[in-house]
Tab-separated table of C-alpha atoms in Angstrom:
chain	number	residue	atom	x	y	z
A	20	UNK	CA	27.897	-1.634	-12.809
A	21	UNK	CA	24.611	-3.640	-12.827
A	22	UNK	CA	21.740	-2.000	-11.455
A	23	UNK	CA	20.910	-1.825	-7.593
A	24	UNK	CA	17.533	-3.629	-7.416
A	25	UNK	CA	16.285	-4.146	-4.005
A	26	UNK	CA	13.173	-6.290	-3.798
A	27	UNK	CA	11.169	-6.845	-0.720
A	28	UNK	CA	9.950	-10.387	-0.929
A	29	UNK	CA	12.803	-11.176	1.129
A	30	UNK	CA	12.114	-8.510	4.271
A	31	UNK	CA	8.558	-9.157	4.118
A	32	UNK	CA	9.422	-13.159	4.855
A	33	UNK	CA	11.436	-12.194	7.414
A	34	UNK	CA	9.608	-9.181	9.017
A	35	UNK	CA	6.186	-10.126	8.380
A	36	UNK	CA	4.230	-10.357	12.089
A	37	UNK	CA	3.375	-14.536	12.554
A	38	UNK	CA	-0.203	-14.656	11.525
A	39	UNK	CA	-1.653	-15.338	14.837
A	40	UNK	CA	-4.212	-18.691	14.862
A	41	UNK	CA	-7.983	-18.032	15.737
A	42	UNK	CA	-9.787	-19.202	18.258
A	43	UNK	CA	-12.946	-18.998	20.072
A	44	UNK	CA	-13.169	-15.802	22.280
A	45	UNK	CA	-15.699	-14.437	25.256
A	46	UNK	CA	-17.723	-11.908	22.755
A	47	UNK	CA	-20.251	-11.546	26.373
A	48	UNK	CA	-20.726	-7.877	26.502
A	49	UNK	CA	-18.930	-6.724	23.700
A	50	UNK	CA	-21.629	-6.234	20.849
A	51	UNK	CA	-23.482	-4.516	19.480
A	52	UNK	CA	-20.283	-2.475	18.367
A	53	UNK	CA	-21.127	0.857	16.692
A	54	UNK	CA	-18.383	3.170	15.602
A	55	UNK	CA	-17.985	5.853	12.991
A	56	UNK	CA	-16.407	4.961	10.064
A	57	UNK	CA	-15.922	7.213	7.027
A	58	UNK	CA	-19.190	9.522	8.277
A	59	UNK	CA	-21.075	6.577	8.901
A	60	UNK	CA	-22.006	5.090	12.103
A	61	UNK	CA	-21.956	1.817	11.444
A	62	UNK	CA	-23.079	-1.367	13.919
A	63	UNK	CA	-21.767	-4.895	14.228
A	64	UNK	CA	-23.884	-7.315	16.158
A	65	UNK	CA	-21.707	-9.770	16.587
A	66	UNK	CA	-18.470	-11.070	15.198
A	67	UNK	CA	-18.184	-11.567	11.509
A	68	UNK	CA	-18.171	-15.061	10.306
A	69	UNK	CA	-18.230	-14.224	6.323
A	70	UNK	CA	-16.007	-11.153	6.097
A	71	UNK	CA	-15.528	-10.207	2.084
A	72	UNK	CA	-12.406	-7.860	1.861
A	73	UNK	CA	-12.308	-5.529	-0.895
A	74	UNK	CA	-8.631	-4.799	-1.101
A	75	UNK	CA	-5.452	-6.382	-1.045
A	76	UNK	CA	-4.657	-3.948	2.168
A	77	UNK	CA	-8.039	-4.900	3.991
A	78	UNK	CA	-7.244	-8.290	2.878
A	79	UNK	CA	-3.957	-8.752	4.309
A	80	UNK	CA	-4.951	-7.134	7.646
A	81	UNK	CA	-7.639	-9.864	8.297
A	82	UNK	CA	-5.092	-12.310	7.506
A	83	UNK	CA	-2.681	-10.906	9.696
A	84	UNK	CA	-4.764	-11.032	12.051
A	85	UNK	CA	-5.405	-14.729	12.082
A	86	UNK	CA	-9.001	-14.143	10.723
A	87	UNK	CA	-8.785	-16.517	7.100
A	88	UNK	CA	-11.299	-18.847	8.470
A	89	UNK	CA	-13.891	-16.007	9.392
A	90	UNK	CA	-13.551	-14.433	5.569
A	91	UNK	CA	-15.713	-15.841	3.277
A	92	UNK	CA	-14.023	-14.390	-0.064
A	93	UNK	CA	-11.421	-11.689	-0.965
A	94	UNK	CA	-11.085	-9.345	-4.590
A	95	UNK	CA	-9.009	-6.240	-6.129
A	96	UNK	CA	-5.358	-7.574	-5.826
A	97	UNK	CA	-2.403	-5.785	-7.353
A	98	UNK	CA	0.157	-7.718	-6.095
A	99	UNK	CA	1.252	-11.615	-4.833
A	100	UNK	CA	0.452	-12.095	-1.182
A	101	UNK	CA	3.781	-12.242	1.159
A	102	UNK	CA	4.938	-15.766	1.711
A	103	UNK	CA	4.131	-15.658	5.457
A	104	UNK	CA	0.257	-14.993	4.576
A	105	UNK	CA	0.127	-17.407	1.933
A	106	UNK	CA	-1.211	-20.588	3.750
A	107	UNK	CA	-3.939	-18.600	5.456
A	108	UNK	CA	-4.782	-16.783	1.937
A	109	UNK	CA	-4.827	-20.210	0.122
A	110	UNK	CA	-8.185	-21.189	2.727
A	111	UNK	CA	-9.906	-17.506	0.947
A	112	UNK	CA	-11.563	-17.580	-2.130
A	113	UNK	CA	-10.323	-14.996	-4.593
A	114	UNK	CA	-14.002	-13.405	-5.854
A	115	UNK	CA	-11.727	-11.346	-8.656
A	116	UNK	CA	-8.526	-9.475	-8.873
A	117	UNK	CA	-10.039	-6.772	-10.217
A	118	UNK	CA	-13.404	-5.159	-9.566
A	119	UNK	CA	-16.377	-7.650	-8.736
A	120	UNK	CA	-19.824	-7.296	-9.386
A	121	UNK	CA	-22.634	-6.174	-6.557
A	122	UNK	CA	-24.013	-9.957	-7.329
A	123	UNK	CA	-20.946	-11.755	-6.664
A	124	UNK	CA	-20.068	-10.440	-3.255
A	125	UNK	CA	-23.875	-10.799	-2.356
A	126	UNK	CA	-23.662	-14.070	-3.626
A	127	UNK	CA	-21.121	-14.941	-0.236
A	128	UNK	CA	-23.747	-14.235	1.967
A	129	UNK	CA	-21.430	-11.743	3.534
A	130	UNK	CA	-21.783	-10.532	7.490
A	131	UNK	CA	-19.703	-7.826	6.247
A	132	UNK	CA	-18.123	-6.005	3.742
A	133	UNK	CA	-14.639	-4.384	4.301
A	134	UNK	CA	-13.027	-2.269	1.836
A	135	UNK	CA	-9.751	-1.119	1.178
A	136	UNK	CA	-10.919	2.035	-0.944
A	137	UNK	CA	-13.651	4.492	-1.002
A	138	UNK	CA	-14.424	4.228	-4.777
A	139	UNK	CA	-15.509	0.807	-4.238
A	140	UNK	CA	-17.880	1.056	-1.761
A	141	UNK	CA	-18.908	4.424	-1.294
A	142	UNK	CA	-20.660	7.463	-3.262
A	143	UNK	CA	-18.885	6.368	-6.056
A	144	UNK	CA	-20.205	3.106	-6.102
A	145	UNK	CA	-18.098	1.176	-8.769
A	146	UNK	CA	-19.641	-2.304	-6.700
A	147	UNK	CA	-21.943	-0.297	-5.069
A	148	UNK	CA	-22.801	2.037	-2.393
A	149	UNK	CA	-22.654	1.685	1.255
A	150	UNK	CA	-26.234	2.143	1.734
A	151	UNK	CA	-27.264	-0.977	-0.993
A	152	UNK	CA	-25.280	-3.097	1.693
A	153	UNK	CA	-26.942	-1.495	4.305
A	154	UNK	CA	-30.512	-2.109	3.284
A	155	UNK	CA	-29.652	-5.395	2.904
A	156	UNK	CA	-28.646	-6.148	6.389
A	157	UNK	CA	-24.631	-6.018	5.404
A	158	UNK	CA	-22.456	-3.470	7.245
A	159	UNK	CA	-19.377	-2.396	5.799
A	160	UNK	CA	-16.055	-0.912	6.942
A	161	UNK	CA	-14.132	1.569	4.293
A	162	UNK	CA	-10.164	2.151	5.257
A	163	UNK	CA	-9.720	5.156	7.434
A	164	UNK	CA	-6.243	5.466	4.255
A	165	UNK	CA	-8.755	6.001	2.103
A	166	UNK	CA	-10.893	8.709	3.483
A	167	UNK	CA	-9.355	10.582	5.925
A	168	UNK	CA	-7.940	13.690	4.383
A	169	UNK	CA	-8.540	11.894	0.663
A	170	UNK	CA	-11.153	13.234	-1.764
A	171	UNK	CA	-11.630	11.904	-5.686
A	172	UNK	CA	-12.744	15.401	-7.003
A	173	UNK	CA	-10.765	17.530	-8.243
A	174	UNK	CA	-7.616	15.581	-9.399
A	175	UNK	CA	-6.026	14.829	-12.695
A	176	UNK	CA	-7.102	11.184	-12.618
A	177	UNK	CA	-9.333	8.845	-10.589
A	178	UNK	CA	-6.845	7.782	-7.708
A	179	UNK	CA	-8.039	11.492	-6.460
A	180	UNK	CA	-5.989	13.762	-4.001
A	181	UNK	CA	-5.265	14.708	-0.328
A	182	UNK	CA	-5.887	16.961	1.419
A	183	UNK	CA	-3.487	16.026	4.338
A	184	UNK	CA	-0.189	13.932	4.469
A	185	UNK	CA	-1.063	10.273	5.077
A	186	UNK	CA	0.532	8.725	8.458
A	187	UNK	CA	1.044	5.208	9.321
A	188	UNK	CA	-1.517	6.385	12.301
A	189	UNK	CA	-3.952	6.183	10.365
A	190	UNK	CA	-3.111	2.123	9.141
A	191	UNK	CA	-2.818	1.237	12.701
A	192	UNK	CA	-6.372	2.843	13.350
A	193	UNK	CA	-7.532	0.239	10.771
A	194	UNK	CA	-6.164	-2.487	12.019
A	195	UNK	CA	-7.082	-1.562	15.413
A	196	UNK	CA	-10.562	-1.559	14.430
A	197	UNK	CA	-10.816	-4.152	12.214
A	198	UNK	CA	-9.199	-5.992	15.236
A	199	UNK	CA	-12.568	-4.719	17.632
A	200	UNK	CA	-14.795	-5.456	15.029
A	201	UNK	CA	-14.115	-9.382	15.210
A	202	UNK	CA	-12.879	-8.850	18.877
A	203	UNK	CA	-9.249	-9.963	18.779
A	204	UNK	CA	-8.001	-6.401	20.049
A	205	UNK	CA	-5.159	-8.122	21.683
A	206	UNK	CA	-3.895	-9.695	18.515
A	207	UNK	CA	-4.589	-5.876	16.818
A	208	UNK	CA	-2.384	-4.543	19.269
A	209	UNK	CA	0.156	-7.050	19.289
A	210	UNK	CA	0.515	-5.979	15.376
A	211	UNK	CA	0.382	-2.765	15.942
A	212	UNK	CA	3.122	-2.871	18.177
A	213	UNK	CA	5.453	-4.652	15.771
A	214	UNK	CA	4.905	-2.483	12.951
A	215	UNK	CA	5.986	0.556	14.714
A	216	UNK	CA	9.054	-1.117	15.901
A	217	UNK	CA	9.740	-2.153	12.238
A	218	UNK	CA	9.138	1.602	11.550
A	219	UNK	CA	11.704	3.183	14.263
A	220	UNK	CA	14.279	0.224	12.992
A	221	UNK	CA	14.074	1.379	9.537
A	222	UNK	CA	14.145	5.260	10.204
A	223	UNK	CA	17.846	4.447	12.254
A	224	UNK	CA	19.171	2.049	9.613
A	225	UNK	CA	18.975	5.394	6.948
A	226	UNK	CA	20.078	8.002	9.440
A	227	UNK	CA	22.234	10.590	7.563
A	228	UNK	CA	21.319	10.660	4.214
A	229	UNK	CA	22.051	13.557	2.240
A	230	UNK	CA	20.223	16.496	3.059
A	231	UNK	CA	18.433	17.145	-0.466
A	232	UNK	CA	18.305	14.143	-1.401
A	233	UNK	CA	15.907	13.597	-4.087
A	234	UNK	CA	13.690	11.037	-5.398
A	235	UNK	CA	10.849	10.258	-7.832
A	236	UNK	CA	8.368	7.322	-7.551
A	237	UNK	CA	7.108	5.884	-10.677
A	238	UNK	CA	4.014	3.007	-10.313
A	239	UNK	CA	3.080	2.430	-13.909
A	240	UNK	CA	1.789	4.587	-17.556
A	241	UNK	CA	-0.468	3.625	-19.727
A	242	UNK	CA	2.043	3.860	-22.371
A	243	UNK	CA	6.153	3.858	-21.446
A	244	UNK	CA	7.293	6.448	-23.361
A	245	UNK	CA	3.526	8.630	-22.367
A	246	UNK	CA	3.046	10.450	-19.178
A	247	UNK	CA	4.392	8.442	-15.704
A	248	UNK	CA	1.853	7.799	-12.963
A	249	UNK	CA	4.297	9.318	-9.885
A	250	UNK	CA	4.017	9.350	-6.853
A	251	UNK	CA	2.892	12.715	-5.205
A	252	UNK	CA	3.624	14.454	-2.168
A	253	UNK	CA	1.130	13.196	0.433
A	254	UNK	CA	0.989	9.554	-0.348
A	255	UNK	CA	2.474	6.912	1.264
A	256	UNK	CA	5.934	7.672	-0.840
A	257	UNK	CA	5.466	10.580	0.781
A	258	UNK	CA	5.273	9.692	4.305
A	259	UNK	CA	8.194	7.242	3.391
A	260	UNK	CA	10.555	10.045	1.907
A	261	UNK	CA	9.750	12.230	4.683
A	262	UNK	CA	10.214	10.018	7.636
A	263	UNK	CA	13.689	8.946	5.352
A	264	UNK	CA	14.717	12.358	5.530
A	265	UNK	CA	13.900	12.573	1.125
A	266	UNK	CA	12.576	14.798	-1.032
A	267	UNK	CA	10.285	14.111	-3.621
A	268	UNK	CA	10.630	16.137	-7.022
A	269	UNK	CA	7.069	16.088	-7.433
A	270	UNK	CA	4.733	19.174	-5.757
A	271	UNK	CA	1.292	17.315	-6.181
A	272	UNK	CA	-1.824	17.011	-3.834
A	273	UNK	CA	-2.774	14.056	-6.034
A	274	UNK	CA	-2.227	10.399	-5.088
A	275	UNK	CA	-0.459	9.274	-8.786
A	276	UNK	CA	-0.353	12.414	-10.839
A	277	UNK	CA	0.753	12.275	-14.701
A	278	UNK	CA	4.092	13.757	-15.463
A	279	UNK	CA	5.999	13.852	-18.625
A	280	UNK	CA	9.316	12.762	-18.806
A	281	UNK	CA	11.025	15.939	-19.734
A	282	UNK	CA	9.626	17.425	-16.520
A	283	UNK	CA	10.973	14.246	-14.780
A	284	UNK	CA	14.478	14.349	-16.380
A	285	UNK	CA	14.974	18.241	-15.842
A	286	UNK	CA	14.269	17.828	-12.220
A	287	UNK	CA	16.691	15.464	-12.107
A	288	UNK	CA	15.890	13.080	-9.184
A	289	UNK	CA	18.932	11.509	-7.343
A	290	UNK	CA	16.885	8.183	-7.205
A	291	UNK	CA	14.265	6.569	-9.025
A	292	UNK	CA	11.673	3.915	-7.091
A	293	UNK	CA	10.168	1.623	-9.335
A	294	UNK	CA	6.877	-0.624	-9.237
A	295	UNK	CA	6.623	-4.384	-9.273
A	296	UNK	CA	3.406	-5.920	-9.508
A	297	UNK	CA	2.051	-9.078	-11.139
A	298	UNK	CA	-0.951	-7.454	-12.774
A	299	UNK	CA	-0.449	-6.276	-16.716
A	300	UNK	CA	-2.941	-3.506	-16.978
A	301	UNK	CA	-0.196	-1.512	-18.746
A	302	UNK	CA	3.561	-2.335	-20.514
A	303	UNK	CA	4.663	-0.109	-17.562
A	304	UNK	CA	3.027	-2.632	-15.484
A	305	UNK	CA	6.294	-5.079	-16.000
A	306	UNK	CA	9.288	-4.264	-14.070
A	307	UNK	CA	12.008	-5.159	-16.936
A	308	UNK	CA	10.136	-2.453	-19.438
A	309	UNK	CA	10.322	-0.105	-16.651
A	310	UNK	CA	13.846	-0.614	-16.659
A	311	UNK	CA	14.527	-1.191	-20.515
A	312	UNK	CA	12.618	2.222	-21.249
A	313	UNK	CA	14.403	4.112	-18.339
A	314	UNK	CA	18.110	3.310	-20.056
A	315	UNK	CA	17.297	3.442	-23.635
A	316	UNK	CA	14.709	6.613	-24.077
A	317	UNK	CA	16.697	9.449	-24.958
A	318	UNK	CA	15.535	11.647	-22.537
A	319	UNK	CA	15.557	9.193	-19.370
A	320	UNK	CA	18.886	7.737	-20.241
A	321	UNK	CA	20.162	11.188	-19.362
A	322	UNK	CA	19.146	11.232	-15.726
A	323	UNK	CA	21.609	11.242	-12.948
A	324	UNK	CA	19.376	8.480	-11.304
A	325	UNK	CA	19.913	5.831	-14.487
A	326	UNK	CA	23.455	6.856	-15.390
A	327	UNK	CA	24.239	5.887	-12.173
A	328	UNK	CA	21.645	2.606	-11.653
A	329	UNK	CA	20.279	4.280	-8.755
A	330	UNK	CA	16.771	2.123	-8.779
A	331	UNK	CA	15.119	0.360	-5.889
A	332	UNK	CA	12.423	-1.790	-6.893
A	333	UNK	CA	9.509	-2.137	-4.505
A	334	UNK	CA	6.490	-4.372	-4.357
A	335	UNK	CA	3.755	-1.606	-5.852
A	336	UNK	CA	1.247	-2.493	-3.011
A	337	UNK	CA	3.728	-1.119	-0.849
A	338	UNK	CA	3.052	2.091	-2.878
A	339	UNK	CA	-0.525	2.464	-1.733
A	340	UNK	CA	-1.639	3.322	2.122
A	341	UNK	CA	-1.094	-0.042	3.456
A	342	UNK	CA	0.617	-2.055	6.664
A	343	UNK	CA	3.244	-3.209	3.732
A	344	UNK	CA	4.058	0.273	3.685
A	345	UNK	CA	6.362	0.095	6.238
A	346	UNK	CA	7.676	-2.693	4.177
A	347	UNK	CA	8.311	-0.323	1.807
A	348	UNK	CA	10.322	2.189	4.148
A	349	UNK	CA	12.312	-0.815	5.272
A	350	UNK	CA	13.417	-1.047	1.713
A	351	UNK	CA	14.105	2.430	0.837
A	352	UNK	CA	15.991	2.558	4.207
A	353	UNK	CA	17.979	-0.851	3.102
A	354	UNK	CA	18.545	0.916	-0.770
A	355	UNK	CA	20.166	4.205	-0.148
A	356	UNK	CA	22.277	2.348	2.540
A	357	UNK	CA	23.690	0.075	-0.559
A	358	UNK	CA	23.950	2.912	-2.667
A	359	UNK	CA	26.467	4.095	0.065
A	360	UNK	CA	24.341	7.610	0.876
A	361	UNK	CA	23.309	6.698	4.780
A	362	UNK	CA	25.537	7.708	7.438
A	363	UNK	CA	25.795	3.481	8.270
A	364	UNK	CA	26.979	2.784	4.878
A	365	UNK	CA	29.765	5.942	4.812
A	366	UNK	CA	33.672	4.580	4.609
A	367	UNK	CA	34.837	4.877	8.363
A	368	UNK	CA	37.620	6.781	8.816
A	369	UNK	CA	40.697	4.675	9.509
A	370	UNK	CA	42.360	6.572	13.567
């Protein structure tokens, strides 16, 4: 039997919100706009005309939101935008994939900065810190994902840990603001409003799963056959396993902790998610090795989870706090039902 991989390109084409077109609106009375973000209060004047998103998330919200023409560049991508975004990404400049420097996004003559993650922008600074915007006249917008109930102390590696579960709520809080900050609320809402529908589709499409059903999520390693970055128990894996009715095998506060294999393989998880992405950081970073290693290592080949092909392959930004999550849960949902282990994909019982 081959294996079961269930990609979400697809879904995301055909459940992907219509980016809605901009257009002029009455800003009279709305600005200045101060609200607190991350700690800080922070004040928009008026609407943003040279937006730079840090962060495929923040990036993909804007564009959602019909905003491409009003974003001067974008940078830090893991993955390929969905097909429905495309057109409006192709009219943003891509600063960088990865990381860019203070210089470059200065060099946009931003109006502001939004940023997908904390360790970007923030006291950690790897571009800088919110306050070398600040003092340069540039405010900036961290995702609420990234700091509510998130902290990069104190964990085994430098996607940090949480404190609380993460919650779609807090997504739709970002894209509500994001939405006030360039006034477009309606079009915020509007998206808002789809997304949860999305979300109560995909909860009903996996009703009656097993009860323990259990699952690991593997994003990438630096080497295959080394320690697996997994998914922990307060991610968004985790919101998606628990709103599935899963369990994950994994007891971790931290976002990705390392895990061996042999503590993988004698916990034994019923299903195994796997990370797709287009960047090659890491061997683990390509899908097939994933795969290849999984059936072929003598410990992993041993696991219920690959005897069986039980592998659903997601898009890895779905992986991360993000309005594709829900992508993500759509998938899941749509995997264990062709597996056969949701109540809607049980034999019926002939009268």
């Amino acid at each position: 039997m081959p294996p079961i991989l269930l990609r979400p390109a697809l879904l995301a084409l055909l459940a992907m919100a219509p980016v809605v077109q901009a257009h002029a609106t009455d800003t009279g009375g709305h600005y200045p706009l101060t609200l607190d973000n991350c700690g800080t209060q922070v004040t928009i004047d008026a609407p943003p005309q040279r937006a730079v998103s840090i962060g495929q998330n923040t990036t993909e919200i804007l564009l959602s939101l019909g905003l491409a023409d009003r974003m001067a560049a974008s940078a830090v991508w893991i993955s390929d935008v969905p097909e429905a975004l495309k057109a409006a990404n192709d009219r943003v400049p891509r600063l960088s994939s990865t990381i860019p420097g203070f210089e470059s996004v200065l060099g946009q003559k931003p109006d502001l900065v939004a940023a997908q993650f904390e360790i970007d922008v923030g006291p950690q600074g790897r571009i800088a810190r919110r306050e070398q915007f600040t003092s340069l006249g540039v405010p900036t917008y961290i995702s609420p994902t990234d700091c509510v109930g998130r902290v990069y102390g104190g964990s085994s590696n430098a996607d940090g840990a949480r404190t609380q579960a993460f919650d779609m709520a807090l997504v739709y809080r970002e894209i509500e603001e994001l939405a006030d900050i360039f006034d477009v609320s309606e079009r915020g809402n509007a998206l808002v409003e789809t997304l949860r529908e999305r979300e109560a589709h995909a909860v009903s499409k996996a009703a009656g799963i097993p009860k323990d059903l259990s699952m690991v999520w593997w994003f990438s390693s630096a080497q295959l056959s080394g320690d697996a970055w997994v998914a922990g128990t307060l991610g968004a894996p985790g919101y998606i396993m628990k709103t599935l009715g899963a369990r994950n095998i994994i007891d971790s506060r931290d976002e990705w902790p390392a895990v061996s294999w042999e503590r993988i393989a004698a916990l034994d998880p019923d299903v195994i998610v796997l990370g797709e992405m287009t960047r090659r950081n890491f061997p683990a970073d390509d899908i097939n090795q994933k795969i290849a290693f999984l059936e072929n290592d003598p410990v992993t080949r041993e696991m219920s989870a690959v005897k069986h092909h039980r592998f659903i392959v997601l898009d890895a930004q779905v992986m991360n706090p993000t309005l594709r999550t829900v992508t993500g849960l759509e998938t899941v949902a749509e995997g264990l039902s062709a597996m056969g282990l949701t109540e809607s994909s049980a034999p019926k019982e002939t009268p």
